[in-house]
mmCIF file of C-alpha atoms in Angstrom:
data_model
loop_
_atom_site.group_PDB
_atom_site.id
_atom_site.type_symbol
_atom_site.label_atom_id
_atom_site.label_comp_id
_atom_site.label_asym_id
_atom_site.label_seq_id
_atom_site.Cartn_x
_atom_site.Cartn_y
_atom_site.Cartn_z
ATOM 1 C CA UNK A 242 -69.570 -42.775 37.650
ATOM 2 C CA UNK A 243 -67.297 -45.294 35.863
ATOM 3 C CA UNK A 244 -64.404 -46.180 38.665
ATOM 4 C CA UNK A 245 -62.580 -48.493 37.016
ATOM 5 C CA UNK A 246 -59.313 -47.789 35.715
ATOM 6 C CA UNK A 247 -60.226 -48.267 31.844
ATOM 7 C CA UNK A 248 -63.186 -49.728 30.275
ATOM 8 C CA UNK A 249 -62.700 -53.064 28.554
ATOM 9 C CA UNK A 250 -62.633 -53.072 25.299
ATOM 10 C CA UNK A 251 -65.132 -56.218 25.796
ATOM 11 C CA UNK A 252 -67.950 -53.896 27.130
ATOM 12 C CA UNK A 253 -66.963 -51.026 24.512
ATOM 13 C CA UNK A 254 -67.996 -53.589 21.889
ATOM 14 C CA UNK A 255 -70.403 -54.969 23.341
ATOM 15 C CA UNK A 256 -71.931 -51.533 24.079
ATOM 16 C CA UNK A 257 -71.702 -50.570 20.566
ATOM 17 C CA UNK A 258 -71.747 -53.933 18.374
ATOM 18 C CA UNK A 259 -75.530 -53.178 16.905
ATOM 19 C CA UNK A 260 -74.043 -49.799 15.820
ATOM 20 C CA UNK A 261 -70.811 -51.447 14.359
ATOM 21 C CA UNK A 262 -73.092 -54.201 12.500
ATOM 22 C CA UNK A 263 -75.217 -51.548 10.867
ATOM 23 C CA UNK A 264 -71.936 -49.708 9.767
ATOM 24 C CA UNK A 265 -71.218 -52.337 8.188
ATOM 25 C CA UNK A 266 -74.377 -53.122 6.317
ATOM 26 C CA UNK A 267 -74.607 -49.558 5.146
ATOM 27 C CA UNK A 268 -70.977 -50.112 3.847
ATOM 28 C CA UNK A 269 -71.581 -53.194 1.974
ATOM 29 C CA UNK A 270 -74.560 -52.285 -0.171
ATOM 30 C CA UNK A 271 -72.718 -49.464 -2.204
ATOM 31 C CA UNK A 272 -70.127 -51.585 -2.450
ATOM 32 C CA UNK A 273 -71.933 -54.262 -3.646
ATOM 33 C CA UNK A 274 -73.690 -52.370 -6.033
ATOM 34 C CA UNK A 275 -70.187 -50.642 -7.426
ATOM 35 C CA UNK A 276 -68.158 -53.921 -7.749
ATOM 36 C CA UNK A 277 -70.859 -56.377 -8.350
ATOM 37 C CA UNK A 278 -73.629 -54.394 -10.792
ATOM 38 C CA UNK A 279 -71.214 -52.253 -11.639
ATOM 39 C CA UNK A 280 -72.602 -49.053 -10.600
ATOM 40 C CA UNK A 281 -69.591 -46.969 -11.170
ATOM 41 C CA UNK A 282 -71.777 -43.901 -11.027
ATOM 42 C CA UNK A 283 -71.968 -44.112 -7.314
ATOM 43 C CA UNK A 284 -68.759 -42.609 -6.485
ATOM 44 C CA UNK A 285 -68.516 -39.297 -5.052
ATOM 45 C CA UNK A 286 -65.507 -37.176 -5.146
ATOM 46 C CA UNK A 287 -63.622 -37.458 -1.849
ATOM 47 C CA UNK A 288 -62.915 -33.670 -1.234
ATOM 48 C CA UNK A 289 -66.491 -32.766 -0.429
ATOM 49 C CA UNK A 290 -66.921 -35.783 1.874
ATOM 50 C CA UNK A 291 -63.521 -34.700 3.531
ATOM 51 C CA UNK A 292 -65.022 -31.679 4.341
ATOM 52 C CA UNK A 293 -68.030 -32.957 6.098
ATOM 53 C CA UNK A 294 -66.049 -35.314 8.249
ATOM 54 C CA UNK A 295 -63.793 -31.908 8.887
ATOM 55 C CA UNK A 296 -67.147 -30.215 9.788
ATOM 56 C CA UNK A 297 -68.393 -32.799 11.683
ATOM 57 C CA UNK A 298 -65.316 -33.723 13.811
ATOM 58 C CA UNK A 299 -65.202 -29.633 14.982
ATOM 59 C CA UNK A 300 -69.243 -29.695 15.719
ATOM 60 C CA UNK A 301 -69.093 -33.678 17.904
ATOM 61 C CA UNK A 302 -65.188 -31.650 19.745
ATOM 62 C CA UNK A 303 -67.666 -28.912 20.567
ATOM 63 C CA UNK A 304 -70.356 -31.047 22.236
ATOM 64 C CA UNK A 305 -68.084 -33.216 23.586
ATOM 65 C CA UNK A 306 -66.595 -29.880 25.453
ATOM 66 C CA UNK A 307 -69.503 -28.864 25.969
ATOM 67 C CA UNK A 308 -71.089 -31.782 27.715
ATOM 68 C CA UNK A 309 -68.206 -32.299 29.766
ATOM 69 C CA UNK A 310 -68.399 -28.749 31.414
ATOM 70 C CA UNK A 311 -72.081 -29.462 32.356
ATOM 71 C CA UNK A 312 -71.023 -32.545 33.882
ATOM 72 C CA UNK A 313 -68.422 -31.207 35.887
ATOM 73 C CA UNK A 314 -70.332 -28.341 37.135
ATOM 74 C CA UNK A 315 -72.661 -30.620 38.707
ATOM 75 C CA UNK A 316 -70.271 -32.480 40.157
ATOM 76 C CA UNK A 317 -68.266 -29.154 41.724
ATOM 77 C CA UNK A 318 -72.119 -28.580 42.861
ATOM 78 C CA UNK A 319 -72.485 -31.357 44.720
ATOM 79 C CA UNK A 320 -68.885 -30.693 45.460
ATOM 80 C CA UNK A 321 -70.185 -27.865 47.997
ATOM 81 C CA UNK A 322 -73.254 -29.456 49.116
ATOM 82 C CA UNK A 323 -71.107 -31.832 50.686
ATOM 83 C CA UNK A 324 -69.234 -29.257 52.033
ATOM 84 C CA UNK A 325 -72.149 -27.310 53.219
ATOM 85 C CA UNK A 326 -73.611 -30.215 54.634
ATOM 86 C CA UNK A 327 -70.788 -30.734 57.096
ATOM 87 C CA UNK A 328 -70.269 -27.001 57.716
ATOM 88 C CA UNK A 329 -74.194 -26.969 58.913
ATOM 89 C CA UNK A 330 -73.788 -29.735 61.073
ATOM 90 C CA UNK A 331 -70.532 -28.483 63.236
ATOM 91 C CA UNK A 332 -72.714 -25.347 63.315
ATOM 92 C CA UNK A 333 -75.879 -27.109 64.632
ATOM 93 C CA UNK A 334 -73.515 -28.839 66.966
ATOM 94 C CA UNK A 335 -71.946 -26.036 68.378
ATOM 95 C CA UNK A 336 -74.294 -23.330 67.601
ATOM 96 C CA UNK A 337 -77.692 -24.979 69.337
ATOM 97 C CA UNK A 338 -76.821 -24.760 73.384
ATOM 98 C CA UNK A 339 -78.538 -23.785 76.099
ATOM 99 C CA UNK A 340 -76.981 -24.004 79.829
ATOM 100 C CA UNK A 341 -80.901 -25.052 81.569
ATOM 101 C CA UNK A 342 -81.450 -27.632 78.924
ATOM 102 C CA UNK A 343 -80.085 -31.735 79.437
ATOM 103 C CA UNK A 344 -77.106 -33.118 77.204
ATOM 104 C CA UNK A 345 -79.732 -35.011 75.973
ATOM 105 C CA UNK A 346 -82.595 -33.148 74.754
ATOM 106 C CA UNK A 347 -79.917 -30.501 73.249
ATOM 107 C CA UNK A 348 -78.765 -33.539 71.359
ATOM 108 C CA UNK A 349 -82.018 -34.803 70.200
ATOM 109 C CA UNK A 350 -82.523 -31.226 68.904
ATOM 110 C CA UNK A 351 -79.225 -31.579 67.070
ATOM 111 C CA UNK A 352 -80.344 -35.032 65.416
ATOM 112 C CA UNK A 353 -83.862 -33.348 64.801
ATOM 113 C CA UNK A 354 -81.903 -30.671 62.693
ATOM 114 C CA UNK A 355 -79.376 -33.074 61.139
ATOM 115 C CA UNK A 356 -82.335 -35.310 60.225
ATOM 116 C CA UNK A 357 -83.845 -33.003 58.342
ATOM 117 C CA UNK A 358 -81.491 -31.527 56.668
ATOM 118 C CA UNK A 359 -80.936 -35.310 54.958
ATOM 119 C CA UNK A 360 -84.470 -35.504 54.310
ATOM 120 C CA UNK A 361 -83.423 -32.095 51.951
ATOM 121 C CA UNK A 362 -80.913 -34.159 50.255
ATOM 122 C CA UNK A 363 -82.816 -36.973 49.977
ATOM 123 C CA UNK A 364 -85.868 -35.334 48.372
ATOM 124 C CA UNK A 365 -83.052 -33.370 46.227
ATOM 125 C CA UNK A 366 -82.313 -36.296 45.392
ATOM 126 C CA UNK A 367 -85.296 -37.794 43.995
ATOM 127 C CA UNK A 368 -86.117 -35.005 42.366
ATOM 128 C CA UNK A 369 -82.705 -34.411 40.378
ATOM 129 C CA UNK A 370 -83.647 -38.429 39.134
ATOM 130 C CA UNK A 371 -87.098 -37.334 37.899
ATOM 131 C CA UNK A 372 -86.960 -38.213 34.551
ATOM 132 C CA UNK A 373 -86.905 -35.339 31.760
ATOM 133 C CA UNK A 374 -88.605 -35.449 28.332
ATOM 134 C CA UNK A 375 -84.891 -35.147 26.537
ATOM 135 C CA UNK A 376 -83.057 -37.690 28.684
ATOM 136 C CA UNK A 377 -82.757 -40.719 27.475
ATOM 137 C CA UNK A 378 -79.729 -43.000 29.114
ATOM 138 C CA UNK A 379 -82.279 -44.953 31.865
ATOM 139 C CA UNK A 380 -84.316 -46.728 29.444
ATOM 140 C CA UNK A 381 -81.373 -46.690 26.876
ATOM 141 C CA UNK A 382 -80.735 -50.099 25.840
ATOM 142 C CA UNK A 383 -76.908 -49.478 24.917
ATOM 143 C CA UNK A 384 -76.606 -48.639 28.514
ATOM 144 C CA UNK A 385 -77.952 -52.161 29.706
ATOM 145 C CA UNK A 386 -75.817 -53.791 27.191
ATOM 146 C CA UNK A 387 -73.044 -51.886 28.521
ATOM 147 C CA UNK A 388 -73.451 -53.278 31.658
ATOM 148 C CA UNK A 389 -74.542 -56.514 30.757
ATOM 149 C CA UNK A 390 -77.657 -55.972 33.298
ATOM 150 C CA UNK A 391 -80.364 -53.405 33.709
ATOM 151 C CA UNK A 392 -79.496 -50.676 36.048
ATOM 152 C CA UNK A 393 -80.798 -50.330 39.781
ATOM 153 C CA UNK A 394 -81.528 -46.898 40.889
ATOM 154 C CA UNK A 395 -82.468 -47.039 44.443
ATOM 155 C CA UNK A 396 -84.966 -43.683 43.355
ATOM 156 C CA UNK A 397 -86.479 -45.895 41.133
ATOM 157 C CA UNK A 398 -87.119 -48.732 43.729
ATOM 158 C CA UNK A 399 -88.579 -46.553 46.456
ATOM 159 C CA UNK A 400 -91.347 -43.946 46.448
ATOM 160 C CA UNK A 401 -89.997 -40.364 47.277
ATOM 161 C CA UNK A 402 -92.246 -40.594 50.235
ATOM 162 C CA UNK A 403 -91.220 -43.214 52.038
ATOM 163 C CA UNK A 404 -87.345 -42.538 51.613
ATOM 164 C CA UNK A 405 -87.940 -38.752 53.372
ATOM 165 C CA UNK A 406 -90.795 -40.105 55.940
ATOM 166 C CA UNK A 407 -87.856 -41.734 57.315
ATOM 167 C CA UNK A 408 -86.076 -38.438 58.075
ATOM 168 C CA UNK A 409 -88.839 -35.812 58.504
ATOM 169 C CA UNK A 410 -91.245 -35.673 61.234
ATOM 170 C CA UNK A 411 -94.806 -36.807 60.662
ATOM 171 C CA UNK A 412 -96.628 -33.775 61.330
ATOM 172 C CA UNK A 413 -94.337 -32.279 58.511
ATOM 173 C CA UNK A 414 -95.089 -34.288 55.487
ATOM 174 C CA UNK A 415 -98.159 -33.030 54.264
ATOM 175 C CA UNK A 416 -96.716 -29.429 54.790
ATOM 176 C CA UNK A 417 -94.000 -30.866 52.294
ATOM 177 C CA UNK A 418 -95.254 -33.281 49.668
ATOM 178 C CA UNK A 419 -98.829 -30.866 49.337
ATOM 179 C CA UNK A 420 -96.159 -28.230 47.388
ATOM 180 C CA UNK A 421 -94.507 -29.083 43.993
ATOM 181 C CA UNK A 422 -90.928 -28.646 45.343
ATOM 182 C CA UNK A 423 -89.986 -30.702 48.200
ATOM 183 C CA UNK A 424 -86.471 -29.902 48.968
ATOM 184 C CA UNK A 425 -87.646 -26.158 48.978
ATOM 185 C CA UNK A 426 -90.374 -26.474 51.410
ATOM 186 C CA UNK A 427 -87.734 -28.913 53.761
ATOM 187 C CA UNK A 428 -85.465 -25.607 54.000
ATOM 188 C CA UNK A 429 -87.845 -23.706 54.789
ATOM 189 C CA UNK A 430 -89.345 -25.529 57.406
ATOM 190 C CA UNK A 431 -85.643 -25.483 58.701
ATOM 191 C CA UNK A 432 -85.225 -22.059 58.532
ATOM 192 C CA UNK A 433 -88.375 -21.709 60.647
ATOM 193 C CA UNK A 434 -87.060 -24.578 63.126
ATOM 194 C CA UNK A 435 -84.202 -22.337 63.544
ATOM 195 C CA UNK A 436 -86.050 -19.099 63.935
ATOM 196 C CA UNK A 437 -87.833 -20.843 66.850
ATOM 197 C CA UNK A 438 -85.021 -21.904 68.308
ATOM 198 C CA UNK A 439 -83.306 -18.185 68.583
ATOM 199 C CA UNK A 440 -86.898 -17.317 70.296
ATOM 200 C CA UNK A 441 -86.366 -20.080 72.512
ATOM 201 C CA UNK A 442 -82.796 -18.786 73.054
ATOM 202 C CA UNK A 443 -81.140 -21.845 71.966
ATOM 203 C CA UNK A 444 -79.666 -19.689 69.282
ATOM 204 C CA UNK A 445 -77.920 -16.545 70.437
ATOM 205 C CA UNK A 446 -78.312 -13.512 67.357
ATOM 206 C CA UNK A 447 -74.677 -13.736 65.791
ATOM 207 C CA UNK A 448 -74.915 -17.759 65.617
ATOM 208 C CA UNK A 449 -78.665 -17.461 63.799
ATOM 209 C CA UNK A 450 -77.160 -15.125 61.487
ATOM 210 C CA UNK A 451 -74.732 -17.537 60.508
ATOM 211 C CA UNK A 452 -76.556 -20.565 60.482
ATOM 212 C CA UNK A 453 -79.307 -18.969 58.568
ATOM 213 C CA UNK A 454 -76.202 -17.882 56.379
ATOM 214 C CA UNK A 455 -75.543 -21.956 55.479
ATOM 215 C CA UNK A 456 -79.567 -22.380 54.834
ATOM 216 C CA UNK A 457 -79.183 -19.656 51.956
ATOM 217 C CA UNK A 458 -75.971 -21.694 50.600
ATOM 218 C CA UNK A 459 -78.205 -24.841 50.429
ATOM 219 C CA UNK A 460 -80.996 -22.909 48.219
ATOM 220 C CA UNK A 461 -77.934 -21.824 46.008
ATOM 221 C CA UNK A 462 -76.592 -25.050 45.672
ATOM 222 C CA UNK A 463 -79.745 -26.581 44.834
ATOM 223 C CA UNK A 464 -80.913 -24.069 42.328
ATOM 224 C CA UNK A 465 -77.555 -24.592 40.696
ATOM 225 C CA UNK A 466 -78.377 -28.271 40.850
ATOM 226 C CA UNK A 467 -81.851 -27.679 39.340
ATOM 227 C CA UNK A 468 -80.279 -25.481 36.578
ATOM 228 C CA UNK A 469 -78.548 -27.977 34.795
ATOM 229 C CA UNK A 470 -81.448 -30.513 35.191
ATOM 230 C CA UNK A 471 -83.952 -28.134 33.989
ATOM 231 C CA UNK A 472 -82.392 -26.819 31.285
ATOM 232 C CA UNK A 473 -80.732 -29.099 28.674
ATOM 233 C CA UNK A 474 -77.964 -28.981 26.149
ATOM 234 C CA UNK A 475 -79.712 -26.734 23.318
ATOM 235 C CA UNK A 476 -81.607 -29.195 21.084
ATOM 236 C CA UNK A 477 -80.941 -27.405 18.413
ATOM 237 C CA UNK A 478 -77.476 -28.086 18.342
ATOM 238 C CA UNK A 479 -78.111 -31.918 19.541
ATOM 239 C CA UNK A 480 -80.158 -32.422 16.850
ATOM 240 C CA UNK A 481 -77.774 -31.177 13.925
ATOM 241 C CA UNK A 482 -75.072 -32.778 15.421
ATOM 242 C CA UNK A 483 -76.475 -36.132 15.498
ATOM 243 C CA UNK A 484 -78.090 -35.474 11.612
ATOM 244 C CA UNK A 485 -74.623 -34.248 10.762
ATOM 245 C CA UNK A 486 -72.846 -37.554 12.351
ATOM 246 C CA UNK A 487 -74.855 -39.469 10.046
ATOM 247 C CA UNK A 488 -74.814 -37.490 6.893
ATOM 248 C CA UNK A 489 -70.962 -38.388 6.986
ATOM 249 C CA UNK A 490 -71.604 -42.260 7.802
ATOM 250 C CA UNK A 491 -73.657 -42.494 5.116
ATOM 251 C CA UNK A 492 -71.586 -40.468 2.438
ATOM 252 C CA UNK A 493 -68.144 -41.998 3.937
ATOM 253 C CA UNK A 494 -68.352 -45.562 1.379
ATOM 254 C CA UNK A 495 -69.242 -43.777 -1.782
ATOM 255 C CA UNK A 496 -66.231 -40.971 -1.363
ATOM 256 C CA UNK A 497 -63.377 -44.138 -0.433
ATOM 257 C CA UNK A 498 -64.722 -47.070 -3.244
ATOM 258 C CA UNK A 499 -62.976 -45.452 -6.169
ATOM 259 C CA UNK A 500 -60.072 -44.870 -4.248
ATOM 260 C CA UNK A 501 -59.433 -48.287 -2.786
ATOM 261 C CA UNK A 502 -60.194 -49.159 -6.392
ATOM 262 C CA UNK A 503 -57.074 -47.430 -7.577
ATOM 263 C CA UNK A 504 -54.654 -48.770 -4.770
ATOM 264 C CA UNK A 505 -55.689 -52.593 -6.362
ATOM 265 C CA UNK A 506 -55.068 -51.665 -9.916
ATOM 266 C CA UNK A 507 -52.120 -50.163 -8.898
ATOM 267 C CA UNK A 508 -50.940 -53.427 -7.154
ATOM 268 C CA UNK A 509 -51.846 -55.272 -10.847
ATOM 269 C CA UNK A 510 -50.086 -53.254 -12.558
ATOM 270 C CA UNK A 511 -46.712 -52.905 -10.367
ATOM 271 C CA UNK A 512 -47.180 -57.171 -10.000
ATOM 272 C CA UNK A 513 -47.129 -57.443 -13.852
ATOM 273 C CA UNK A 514 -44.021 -55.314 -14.542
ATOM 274 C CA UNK A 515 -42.307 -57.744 -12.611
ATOM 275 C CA UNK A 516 -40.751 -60.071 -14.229
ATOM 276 C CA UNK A 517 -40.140 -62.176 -11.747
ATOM 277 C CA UNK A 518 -43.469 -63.898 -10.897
ATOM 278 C CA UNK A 519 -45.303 -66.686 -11.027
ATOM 279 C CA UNK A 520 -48.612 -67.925 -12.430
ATOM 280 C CA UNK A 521 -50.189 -68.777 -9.136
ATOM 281 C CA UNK A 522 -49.029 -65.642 -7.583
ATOM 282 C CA UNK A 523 -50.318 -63.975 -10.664
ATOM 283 C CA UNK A 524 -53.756 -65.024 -9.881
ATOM 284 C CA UNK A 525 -53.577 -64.113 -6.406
ATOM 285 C CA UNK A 526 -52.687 -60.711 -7.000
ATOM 286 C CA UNK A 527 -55.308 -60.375 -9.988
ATOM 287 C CA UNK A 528 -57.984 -61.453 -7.814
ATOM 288 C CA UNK A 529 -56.942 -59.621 -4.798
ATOM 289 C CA UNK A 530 -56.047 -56.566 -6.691
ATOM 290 C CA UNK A 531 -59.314 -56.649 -8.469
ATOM 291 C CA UNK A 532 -61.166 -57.183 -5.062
ATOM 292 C CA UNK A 533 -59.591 -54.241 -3.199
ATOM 293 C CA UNK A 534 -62.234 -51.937 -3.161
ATOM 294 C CA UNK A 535 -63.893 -54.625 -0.642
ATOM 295 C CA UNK A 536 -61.519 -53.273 2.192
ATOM 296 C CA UNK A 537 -63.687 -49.798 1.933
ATOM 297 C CA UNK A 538 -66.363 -51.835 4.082
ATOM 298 C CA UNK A 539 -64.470 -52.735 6.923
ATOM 299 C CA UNK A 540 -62.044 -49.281 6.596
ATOM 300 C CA UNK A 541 -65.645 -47.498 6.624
ATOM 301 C CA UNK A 542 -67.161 -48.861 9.242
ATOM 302 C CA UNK A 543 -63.845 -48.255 11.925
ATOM 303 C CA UNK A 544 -64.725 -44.903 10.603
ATOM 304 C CA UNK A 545 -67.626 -44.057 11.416
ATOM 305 C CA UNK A 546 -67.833 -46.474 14.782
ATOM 306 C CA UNK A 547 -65.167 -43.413 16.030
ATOM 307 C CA UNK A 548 -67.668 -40.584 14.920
ATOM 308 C CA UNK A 549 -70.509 -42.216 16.241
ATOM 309 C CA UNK A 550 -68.818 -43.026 19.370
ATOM 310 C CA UNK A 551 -67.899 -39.736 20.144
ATOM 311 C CA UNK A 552 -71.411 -38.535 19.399
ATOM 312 C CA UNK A 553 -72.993 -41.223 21.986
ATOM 313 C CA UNK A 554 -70.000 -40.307 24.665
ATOM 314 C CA UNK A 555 -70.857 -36.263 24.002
ATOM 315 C CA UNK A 556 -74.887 -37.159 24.631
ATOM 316 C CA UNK A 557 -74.760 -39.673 27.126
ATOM 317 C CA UNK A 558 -73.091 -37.499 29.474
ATOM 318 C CA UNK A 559 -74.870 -33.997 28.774
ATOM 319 C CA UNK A 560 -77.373 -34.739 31.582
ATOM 320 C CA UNK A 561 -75.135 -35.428 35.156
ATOM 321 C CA UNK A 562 -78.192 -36.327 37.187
ATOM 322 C CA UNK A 563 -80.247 -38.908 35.062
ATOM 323 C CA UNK A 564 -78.431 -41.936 36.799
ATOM 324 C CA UNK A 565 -75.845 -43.525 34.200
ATOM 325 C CA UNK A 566 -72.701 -44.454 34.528
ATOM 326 C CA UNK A 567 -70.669 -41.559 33.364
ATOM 327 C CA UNK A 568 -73.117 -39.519 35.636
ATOM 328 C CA UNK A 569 -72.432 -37.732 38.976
ATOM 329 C CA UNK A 570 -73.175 -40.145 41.798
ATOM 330 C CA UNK A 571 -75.595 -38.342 43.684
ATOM 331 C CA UNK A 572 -76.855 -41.365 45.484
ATOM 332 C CA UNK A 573 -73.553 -42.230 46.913
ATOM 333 C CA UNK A 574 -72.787 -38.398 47.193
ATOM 334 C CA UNK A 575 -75.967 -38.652 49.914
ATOM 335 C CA UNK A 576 -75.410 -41.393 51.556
ATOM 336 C CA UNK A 577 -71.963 -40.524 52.475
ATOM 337 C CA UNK A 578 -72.645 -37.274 53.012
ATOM 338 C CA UNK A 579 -75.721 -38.926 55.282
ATOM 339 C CA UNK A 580 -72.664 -40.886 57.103
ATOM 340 C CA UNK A 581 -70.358 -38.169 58.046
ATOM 341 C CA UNK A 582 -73.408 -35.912 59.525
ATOM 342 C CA UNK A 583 -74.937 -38.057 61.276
ATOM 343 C CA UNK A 584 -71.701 -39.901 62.961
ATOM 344 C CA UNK A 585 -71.224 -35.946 63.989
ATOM 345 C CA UNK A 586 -74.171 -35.840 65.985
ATOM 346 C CA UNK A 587 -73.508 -39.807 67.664
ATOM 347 C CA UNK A 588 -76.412 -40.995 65.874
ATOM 348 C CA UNK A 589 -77.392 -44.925 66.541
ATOM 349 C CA UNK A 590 -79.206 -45.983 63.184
ATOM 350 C CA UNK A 591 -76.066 -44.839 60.696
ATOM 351 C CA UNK A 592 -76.606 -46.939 57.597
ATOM 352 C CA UNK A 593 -73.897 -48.633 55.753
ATOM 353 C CA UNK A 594 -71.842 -47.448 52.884
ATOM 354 C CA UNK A 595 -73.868 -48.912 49.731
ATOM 355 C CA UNK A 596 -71.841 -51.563 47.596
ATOM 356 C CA UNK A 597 -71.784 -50.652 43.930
ATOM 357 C CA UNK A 598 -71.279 -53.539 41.403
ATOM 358 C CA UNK A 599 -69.276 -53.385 38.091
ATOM 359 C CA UNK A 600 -67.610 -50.677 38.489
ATOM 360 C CA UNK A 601 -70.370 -48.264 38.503
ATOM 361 C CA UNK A 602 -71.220 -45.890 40.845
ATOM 362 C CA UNK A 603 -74.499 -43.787 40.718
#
């Protein structure tokens, strides 16, 4: 997540300038080949081209749309886990009492509880980072040029194992990491926790009910989670789209040459039907004039830098979870989240908020 007011136009170019260079190469050669060779039988007629860009602008709006409504789902997702997360641990706190039993131990049970449940959003975590065969934005160069350094995932710097061990009690992690899903088998262990402790009577019936209520919230939330991650924007339509995008780059110099042509002879000829002018500014509107159909290089390529933009915008936010920066910050989500629950249950080992750098959150 981008938390800076704006993004510079520096880093947009920067981001982008390969792109923008190769716009312009693919402007220049019909160009060349039309004013130099004299090719004249490259121009295409502008009303077909029109109609592409027309086509393409409605398809790259719908993606766009699209990928922004996947992104804000997972964000109104994580939205309630945070929500769900506090709601758990009031009820832990308030729920889990017994009148024989030390303010002590009843509050090691609570940490027990609260400590697990982060291990669940830890390993939710990882697994929401695991990369997916159609994600591309980690390993995306444009991204690190974007930032002007590599990005640093903290899933990508620690094993899976060693961030839950910290949270999870040892005679539960082979339970969990021997099973495919390890936030699933966490919740469930925590479910059974909790049925022990009604049999205990540290629970009365009403409270379990409710508790148990918040554990079936969690599985909701996190299939929701592992809906979008799972399934992607339809490649079908990704695919055409970006095809599409560059169908129109492509076409966009051969439907404008002819036309800037026109605009320079039509600067000759008003020039010579004034009577007023002079030889030297004769010959700089002759050679100008007769040059005009240069500016379709530069005109083409602000073109299609906007198309293309809009297409790399739409796709590199169609997957919230893969860890770029227009993505929702699931790391920070869980450590804050981490933070609040654990400062309810007077925990002594409560880390620090983590310090993001250039603006980025993930």
């Amino acid at each position: 997540m981008y938390t800076r007011k704006t993004l510079p136009l520096r880093r947009i170019l920067l981001w982008t300038r390969w792109h923008l260079a190769l716009f312009t190469a693919l402007a220049f050669v019909p160009v060349a080949l039309y004013d130099i060779l004299g090719c004249k039988w490259l121009h295409v007629p502008w009303l077909p081209i029109s109609l592409v860009g027309t086509a393409v602008a409605f398809i790259v709006g719908f993606k766009n749309n699209a990928s922004y409504d996947r992104m804000w789902e997972a964000r109104k997702i994580w939205g309630g886990i945070v929500n769900a997360s506090r709601s758990f641990t009031v009820m832990v706190k308030d729920f889990v009492r017994h009148d024989d039993i030390p303010g002590d131990k009843l509050l090691d049970l609570h940490r027990e509880l609260v400590y697990r449940h982060v291990g669940w959003l830890t390993a939710l975590r990882y697994q929401l980072r695991t990369v997916r065969p159609w994600e591309n934005k980690r390993a995306s160069p444009g991204n690190r040029r974007f930032h002007g350094m590599p990005f640093r995932l903290h899933e990508s710097e620690i094993p899976m194992e060693c961030a839950v061990a910290k949270y999870i009690p040892t005679d539960e992690l082979g339970e969990i990491f021997s099973k495919a899903n390890q936030a699933t088998q966490i919740l469930g262990i925590q479910s059974r926790r909790l049925r022990e402790l009604r049999k205990a009577g540290l629970l009365g019936a009403y409270e379990h009910v409710e508790i148990e209520r918040m554990v079936v919230e969690l599985y909701a939330l996190q299939g929701k989670s592992e809906r979008i991650k799972n399934f992607p924007y339809p490649r079908q339509f990704a695919t055409l789209n970006y095809v599409f995008v560059w169908l129109f780059i492509l076409l966009l110099p051969y439907g404008v040459m002819e036309e800037f042509e026109r605009v320079g002879d039509h600067i000759i000829a008003e020039h010579l039907s004034d009577n007023a002018s002079t030889g030297a500014l004769d010959a700089f509107v002759q050679f100008a004039g007769s040059r005009f159909v240069w500016l379709t290089i530069p005109f083409s390529a602000v073109i299609t830098w906007v198309f293309y933009a809009l297409e790399i915008v739409g796709e590199l936010s169609e997957n919230p979870f893969e860890g770029g920066p227009n993505d929702v910050p699931i790391t920070d989500l869980s450590r804050s989240i981490e933070i609040d629950i654990c400062q309810l249950v007077d925990c002594t080992d409560i880390p620090e908020k983590i310090l993001w750098e250039s603006g980025v959150v993930l």
